[in-house]
CSV table of C-alpha atoms in Angstrom, one decimal:
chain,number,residue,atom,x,y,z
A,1,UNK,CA,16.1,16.7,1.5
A,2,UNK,CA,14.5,14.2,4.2
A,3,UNK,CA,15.8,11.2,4.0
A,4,UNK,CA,12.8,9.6,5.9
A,5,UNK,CA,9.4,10.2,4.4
A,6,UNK,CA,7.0,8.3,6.1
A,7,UNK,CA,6.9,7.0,10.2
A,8,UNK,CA,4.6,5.1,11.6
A,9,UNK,CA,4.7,4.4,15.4
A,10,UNK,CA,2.3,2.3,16.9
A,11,UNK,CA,-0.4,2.7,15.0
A,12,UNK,CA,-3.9,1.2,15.9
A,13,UNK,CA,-7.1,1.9,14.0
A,14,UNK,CA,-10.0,0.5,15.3
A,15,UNK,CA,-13.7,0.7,13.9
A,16,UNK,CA,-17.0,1.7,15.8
A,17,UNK,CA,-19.3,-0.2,14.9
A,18,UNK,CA,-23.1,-1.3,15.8
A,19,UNK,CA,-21.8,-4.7,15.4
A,20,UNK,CA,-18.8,-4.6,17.8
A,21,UNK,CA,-15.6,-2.9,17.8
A,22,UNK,CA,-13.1,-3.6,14.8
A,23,UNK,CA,-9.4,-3.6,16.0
A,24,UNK,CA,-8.3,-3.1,11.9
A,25,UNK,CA,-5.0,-2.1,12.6
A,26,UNK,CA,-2.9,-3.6,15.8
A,27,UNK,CA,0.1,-1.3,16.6
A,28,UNK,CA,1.8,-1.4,13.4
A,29,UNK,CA,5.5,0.6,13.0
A,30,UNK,CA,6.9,1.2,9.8
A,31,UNK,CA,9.2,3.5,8.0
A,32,UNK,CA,9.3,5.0,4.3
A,33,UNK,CA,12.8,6.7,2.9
A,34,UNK,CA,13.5,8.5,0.5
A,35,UNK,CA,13.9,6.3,-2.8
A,36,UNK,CA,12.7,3.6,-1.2
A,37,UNK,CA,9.6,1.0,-2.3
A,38,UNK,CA,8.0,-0.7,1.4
A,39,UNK,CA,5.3,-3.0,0.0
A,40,UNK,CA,2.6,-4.5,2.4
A,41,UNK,CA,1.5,-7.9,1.8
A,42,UNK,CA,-1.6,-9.8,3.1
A,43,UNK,CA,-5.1,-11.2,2.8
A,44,UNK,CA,-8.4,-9.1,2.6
A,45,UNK,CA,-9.6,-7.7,5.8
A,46,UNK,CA,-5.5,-7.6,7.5
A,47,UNK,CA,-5.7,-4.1,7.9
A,48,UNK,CA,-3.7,-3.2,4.6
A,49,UNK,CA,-5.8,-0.4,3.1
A,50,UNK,CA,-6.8,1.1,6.6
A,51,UNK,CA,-3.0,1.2,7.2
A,52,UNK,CA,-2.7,3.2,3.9
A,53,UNK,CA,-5.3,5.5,4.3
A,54,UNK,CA,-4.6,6.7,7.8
A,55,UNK,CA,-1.2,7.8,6.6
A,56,UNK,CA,-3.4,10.9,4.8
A,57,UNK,CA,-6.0,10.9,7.8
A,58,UNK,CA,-9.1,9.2,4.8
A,59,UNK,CA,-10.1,6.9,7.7
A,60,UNK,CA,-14.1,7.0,8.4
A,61,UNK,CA,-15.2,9.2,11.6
A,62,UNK,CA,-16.3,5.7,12.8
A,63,UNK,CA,-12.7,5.0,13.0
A,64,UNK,CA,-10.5,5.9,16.3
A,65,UNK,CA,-6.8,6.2,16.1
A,66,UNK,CA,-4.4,5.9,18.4
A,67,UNK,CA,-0.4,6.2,18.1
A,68,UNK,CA,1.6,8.9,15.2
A,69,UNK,CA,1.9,8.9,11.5
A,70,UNK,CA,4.6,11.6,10.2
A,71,UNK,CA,5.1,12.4,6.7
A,72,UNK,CA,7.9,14.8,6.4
A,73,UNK,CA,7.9,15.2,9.9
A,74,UNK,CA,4.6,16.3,10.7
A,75,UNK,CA,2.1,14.1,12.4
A,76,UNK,CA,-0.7,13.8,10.2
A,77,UNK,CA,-3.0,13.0,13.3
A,78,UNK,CA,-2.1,16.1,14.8
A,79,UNK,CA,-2.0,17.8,11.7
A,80,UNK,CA,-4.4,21.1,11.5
A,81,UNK,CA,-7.1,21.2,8.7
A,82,UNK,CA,-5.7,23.8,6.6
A,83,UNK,CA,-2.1,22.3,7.0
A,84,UNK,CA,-3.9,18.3,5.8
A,85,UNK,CA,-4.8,19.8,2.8
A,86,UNK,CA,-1.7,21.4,1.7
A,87,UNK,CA,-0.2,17.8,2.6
A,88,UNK,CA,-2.2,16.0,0.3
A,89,UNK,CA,-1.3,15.8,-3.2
A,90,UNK,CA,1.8,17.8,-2.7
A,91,UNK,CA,3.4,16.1,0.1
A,92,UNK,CA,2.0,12.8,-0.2
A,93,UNK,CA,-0.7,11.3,-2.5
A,94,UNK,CA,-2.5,8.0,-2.8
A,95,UNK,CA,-3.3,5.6,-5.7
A,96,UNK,CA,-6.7,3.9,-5.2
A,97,UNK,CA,-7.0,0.1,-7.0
A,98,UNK,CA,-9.8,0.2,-9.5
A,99,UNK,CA,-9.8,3.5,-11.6
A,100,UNK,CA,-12.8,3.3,-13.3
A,101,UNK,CA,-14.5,3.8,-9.9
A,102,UNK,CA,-11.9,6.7,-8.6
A,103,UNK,CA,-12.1,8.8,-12.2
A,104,UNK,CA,-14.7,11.0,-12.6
A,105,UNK,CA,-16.8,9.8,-15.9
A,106,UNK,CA,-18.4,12.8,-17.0
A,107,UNK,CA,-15.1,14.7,-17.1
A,108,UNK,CA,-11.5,14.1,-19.3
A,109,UNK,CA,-9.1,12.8,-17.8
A,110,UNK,CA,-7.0,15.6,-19.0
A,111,UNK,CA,-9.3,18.4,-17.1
A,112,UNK,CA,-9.0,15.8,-13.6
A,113,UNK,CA,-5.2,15.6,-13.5
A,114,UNK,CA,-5.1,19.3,-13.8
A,115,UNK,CA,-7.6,19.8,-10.7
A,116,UNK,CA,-4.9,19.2,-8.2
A,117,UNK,CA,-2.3,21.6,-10.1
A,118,UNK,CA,-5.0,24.5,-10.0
A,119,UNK,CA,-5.8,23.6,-6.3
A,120,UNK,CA,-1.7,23.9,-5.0
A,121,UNK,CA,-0.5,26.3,-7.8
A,122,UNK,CA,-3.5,28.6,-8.9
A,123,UNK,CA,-0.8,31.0,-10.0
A,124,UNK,CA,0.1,29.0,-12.5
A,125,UNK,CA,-1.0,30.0,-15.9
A,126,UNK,CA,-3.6,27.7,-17.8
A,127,UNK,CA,-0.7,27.3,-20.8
A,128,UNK,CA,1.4,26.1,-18.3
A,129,UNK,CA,-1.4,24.0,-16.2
A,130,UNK,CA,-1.8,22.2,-20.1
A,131,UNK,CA,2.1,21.8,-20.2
A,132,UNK,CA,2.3,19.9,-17.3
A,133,UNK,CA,-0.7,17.8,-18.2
A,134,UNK,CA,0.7,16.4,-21.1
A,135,UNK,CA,4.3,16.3,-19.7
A,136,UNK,CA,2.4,13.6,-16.6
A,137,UNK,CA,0.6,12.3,-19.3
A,138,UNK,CA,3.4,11.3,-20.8
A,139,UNK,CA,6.1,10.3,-18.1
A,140,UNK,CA,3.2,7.3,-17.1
A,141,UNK,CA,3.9,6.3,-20.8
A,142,UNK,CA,0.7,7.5,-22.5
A,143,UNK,CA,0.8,10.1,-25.7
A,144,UNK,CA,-0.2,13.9,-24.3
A,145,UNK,CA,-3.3,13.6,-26.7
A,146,UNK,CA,-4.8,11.3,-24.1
A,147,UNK,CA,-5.8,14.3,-22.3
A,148,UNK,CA,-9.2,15.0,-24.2
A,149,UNK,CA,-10.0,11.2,-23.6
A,150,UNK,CA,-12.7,10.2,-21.0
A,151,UNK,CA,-12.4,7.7,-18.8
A,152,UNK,CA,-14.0,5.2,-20.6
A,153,UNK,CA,-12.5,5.6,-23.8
A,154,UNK,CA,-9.2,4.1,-22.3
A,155,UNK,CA,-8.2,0.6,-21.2
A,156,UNK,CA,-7.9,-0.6,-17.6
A,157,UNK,CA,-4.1,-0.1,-17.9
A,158,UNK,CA,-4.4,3.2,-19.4
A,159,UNK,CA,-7.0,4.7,-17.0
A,160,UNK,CA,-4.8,3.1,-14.2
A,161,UNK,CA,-1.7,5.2,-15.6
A,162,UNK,CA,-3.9,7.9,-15.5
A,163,UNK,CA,-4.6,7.7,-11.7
A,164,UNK,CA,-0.4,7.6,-11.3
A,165,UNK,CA,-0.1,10.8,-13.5
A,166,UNK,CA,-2.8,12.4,-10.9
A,167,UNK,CA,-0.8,10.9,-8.3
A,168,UNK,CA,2.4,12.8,-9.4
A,169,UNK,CA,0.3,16.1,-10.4
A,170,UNK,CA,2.0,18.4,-7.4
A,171,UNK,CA,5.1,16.7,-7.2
A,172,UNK,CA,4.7,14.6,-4.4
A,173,UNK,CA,7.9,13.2,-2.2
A,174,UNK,CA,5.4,9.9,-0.8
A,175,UNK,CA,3.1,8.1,-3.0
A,176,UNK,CA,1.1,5.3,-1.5
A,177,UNK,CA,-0.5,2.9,-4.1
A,178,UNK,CA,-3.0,0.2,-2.8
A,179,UNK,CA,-3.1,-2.4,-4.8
A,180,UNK,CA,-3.3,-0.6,-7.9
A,181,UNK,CA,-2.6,-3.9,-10.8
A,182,UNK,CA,-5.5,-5.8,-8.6
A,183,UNK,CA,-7.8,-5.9,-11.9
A,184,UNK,CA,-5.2,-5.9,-14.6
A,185,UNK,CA,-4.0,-8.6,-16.9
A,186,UNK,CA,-0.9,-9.7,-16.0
A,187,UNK,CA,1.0,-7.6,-19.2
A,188,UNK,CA,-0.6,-4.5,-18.1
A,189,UNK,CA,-0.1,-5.1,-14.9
A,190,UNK,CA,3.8,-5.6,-15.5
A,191,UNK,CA,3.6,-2.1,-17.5
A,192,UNK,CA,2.4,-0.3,-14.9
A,193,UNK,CA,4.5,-1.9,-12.3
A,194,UNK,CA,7.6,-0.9,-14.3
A,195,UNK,CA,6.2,2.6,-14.4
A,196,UNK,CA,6.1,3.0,-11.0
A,197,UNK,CA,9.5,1.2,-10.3
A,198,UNK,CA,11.2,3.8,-12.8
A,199,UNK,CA,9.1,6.9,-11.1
A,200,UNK,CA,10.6,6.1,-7.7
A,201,UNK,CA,14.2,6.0,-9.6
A,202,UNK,CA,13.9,8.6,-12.1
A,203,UNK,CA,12.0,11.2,-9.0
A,204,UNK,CA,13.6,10.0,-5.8
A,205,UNK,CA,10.1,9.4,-3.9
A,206,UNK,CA,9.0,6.9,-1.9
A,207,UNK,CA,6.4,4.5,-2.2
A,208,UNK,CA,4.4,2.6,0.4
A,209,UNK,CA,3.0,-0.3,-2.2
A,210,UNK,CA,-0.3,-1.9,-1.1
A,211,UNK,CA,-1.0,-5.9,-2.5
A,212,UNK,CA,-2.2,-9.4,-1.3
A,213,UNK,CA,0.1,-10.8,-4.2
A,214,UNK,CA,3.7,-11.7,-2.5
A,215,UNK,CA,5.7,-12.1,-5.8
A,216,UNK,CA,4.6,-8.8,-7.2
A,217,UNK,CA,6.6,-7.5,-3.9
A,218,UNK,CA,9.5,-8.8,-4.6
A,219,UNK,CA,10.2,-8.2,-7.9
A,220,UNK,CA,9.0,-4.0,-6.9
A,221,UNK,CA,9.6,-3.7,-3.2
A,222,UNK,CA,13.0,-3.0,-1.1
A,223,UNK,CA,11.2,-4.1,1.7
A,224,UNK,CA,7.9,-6.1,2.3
A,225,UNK,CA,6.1,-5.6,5.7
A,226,UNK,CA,3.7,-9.0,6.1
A,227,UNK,CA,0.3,-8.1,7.3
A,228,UNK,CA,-1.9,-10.7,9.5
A,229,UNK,CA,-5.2,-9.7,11.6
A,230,UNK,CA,-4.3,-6.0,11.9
A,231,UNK,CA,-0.8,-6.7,12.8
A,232,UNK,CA,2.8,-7.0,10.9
A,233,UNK,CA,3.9,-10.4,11.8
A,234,UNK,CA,7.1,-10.5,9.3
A,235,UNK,CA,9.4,-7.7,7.9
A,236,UNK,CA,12.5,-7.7,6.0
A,237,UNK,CA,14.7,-7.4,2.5
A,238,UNK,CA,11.8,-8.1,-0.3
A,239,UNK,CA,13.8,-11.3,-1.7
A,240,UNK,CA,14.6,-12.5,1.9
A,241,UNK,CA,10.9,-12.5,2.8
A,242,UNK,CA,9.7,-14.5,-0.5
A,243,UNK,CA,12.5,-16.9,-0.6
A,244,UNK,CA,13.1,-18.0,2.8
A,245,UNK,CA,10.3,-16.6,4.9
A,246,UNK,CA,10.6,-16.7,8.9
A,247,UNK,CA,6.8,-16.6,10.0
A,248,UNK,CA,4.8,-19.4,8.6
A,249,UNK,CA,2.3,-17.0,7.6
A,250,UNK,CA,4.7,-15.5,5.1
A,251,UNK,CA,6.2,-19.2,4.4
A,252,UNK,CA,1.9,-19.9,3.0
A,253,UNK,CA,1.9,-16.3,0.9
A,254,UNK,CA,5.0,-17.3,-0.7
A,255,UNK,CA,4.3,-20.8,-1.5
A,256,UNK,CA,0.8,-19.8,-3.0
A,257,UNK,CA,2.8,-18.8,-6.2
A,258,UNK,CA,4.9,-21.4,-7.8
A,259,UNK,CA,8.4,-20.8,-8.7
A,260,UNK,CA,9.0,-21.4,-13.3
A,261,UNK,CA,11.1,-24.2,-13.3
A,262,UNK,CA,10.7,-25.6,-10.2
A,263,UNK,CA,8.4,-29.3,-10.5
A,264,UNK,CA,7.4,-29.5,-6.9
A,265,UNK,CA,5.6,-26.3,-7.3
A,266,UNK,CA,3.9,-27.5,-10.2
A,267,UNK,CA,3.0,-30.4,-9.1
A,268,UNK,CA,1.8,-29.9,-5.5
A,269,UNK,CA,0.8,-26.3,-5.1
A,270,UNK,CA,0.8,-25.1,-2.1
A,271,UNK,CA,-2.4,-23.1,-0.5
A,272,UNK,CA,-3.7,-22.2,3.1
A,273,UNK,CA,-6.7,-23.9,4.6
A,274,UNK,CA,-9.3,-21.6,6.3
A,275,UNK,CA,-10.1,-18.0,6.9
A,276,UNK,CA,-8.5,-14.9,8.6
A,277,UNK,CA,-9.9,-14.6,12.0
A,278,UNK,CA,-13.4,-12.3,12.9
A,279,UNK,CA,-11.4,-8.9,14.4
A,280,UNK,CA,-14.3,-8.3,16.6
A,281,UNK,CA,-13.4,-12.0,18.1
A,282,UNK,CA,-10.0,-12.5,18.4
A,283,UNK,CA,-8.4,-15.3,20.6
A,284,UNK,CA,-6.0,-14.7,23.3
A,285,UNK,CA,-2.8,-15.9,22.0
A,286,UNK,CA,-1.4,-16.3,18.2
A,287,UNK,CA,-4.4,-14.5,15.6
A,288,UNK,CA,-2.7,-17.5,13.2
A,289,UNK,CA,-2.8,-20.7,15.3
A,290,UNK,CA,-6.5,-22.3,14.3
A,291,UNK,CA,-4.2,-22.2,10.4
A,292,UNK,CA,-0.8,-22.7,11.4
A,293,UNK,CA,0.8,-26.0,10.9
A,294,UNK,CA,3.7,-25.4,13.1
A,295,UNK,CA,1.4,-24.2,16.3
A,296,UNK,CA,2.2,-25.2,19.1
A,297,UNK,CA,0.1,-25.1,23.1
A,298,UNK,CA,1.8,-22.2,24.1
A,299,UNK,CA,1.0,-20.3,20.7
A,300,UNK,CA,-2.9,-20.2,22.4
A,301,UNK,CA,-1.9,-18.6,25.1
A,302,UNK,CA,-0.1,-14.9,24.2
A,303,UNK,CA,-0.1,-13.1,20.8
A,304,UNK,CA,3.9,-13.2,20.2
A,305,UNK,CA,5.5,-9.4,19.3
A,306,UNK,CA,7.6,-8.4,16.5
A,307,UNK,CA,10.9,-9.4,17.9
A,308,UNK,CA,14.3,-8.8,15.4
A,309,UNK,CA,16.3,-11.5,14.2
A,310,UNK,CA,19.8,-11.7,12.6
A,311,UNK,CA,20.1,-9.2,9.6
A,312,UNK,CA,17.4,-7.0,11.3
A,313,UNK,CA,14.7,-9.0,10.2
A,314,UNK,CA,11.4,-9.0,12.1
A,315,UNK,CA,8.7,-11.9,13.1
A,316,UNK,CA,6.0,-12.0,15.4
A,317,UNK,CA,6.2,-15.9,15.7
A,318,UNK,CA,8.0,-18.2,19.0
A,319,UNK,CA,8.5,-20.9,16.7
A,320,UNK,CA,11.6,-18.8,14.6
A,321,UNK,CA,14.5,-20.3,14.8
A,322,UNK,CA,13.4,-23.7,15.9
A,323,UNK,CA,13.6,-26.8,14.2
């Protein structure tokens, strides 16, 4: 089997718009394997859910892309109609956060996981369809009797399990999730985070694993790729990244949680002063410098690239490895 799922290469995504062109997504590179969880970390508007819907061509016609996506080895981009739709679901398939909104209400929940079966295997006989209903149903850790609920009959956890058994219907080797525990509780969102965790392990797929929440990263990810105004300015080993972060962008995600046990963290929260910069307006040198408390004069004058440090890590940042 492929051992590498899912290659980005210079990907940029930018929207068309009567307002000015949106540069959403800034040459980003990133790979997938096999087994393997790469979470993407960063504030609303850095280009994290544009990154993960490109990867299945969902992107807007407003949107122009440039650069190659390959999932299996195809380029998506490239990818003929006919040959897209085969790709979705059974090749790769996406987890949308909030699945009240993504489930249809007017139809069980049983009847919308089997959709995607009857699409890629209509030979498949409706005994059979049922089978594999209940068996989804009950790998995301809900009873097969679930099936003739609707949508609203279940809890935010249960619905959102319910959007991972659709994910899984055709036997996917990629799953993308973005940010699928945004509006859970924190139990529920541990359950469902352990679900997926022991999918990748029990199936062998891989996940790309959308979130703005750094510490969920690193207790899921292998990798975390951190995202900042359409660009990945820091990527490396999940617990590298969250305890000992090399771009100070990074260093402010990672000290918005505080550690248990650790006073200075309870006592003095850290946080991050100011707003992600307008995309339509972006200054010549470092996106990060008007909130960056290590910036320097020459970080106004060129936007620093993704340069690899020891251990393979990445950073977009001149200031790495000084004082």
């Amino acid at each position: 089997m492929t051992a590498r799922l899912l290659e980005i290469e210079d990907l940029s995504v930018t929207y068309r718009t009567g307002e000015g062109d949106v540069p959403a997504v800034r040459g980003v590179s990133l790979t997938v394997d096999r087994g393997e969880i790469v979470g993407v970390a960063g504030e609303s508007g850095c280009g994290k859910s544009t990154l993960a819907s490109t990867v299945l061509r969902l992107q807007p016609p407003s949107a122009e892309v440039s650069g190659a996506v390959r999932v299996l080895g195809d380029d998506v981009m490239t990818m003929r109609w006919g040959d897209l739709r085969t790709l979705r679901w059974a090749g790769a398939s996406i987890v949308f956060q909030g699945a009240l909104h993504s489930l249809n209400p007017v139809h069980r929940v049983g009847r919308q996981i089997a959709e995607p079966i009857e699409l890629h295997e209509p030979d498949l006989a409706e005994g059979e369809v049922t089978r594999r209903v209940g068996d989804l149903l009950e790998q995301v850790g809900l009873p097969a009797a679930r099936a003739a609920a609707y949508p609203h009959q279940l809890s935010g956890g249960q619905r959102q399990r319910v959007m991972i058994a659709m994910a899984l219907a055709c036997k996917p080797d990629l799953v993308i999730a973005d940010e699928p525990t945004t509006a859970l509780d924190v139990m529920v969102q541990s359950q469902v985070l352990d679900v997926l965790s022991g999918l990748v392990a029990e199936l062998g797929v891989g996940m790309l694993f959308i979130s703005h929440d750094l510490s969920v990263l690193a207790d899921l990810c292998d990798r975390i790729a951190v995202m900042y105004a359409g660009r990945v300015v820091e990527l490396g080993a999940a617990d590298e990244v969250f305890t000992r972060p090399l771009h100070p962008y990074a260093a402010a995600l990672s000290a918005a949680f505080p550690r248990i046990g650790d006073p200075a963290a309870r006592y003095a929260p850290a946080g991050l002063g100011g707003d992600p910069p307008d995309l339509r307006l972006l200054p010549d040198g470092c996106p990060f410098t008007p909130r960056c408390p290590r910036a320097v004069e020459e970080c106004s004058h060129a936007e620093p690239p993704l340069a690899t440090y020891d251990a393979g890590r990445q950073a977009a940042c001149i200031r790495v490895g000084q004082a």
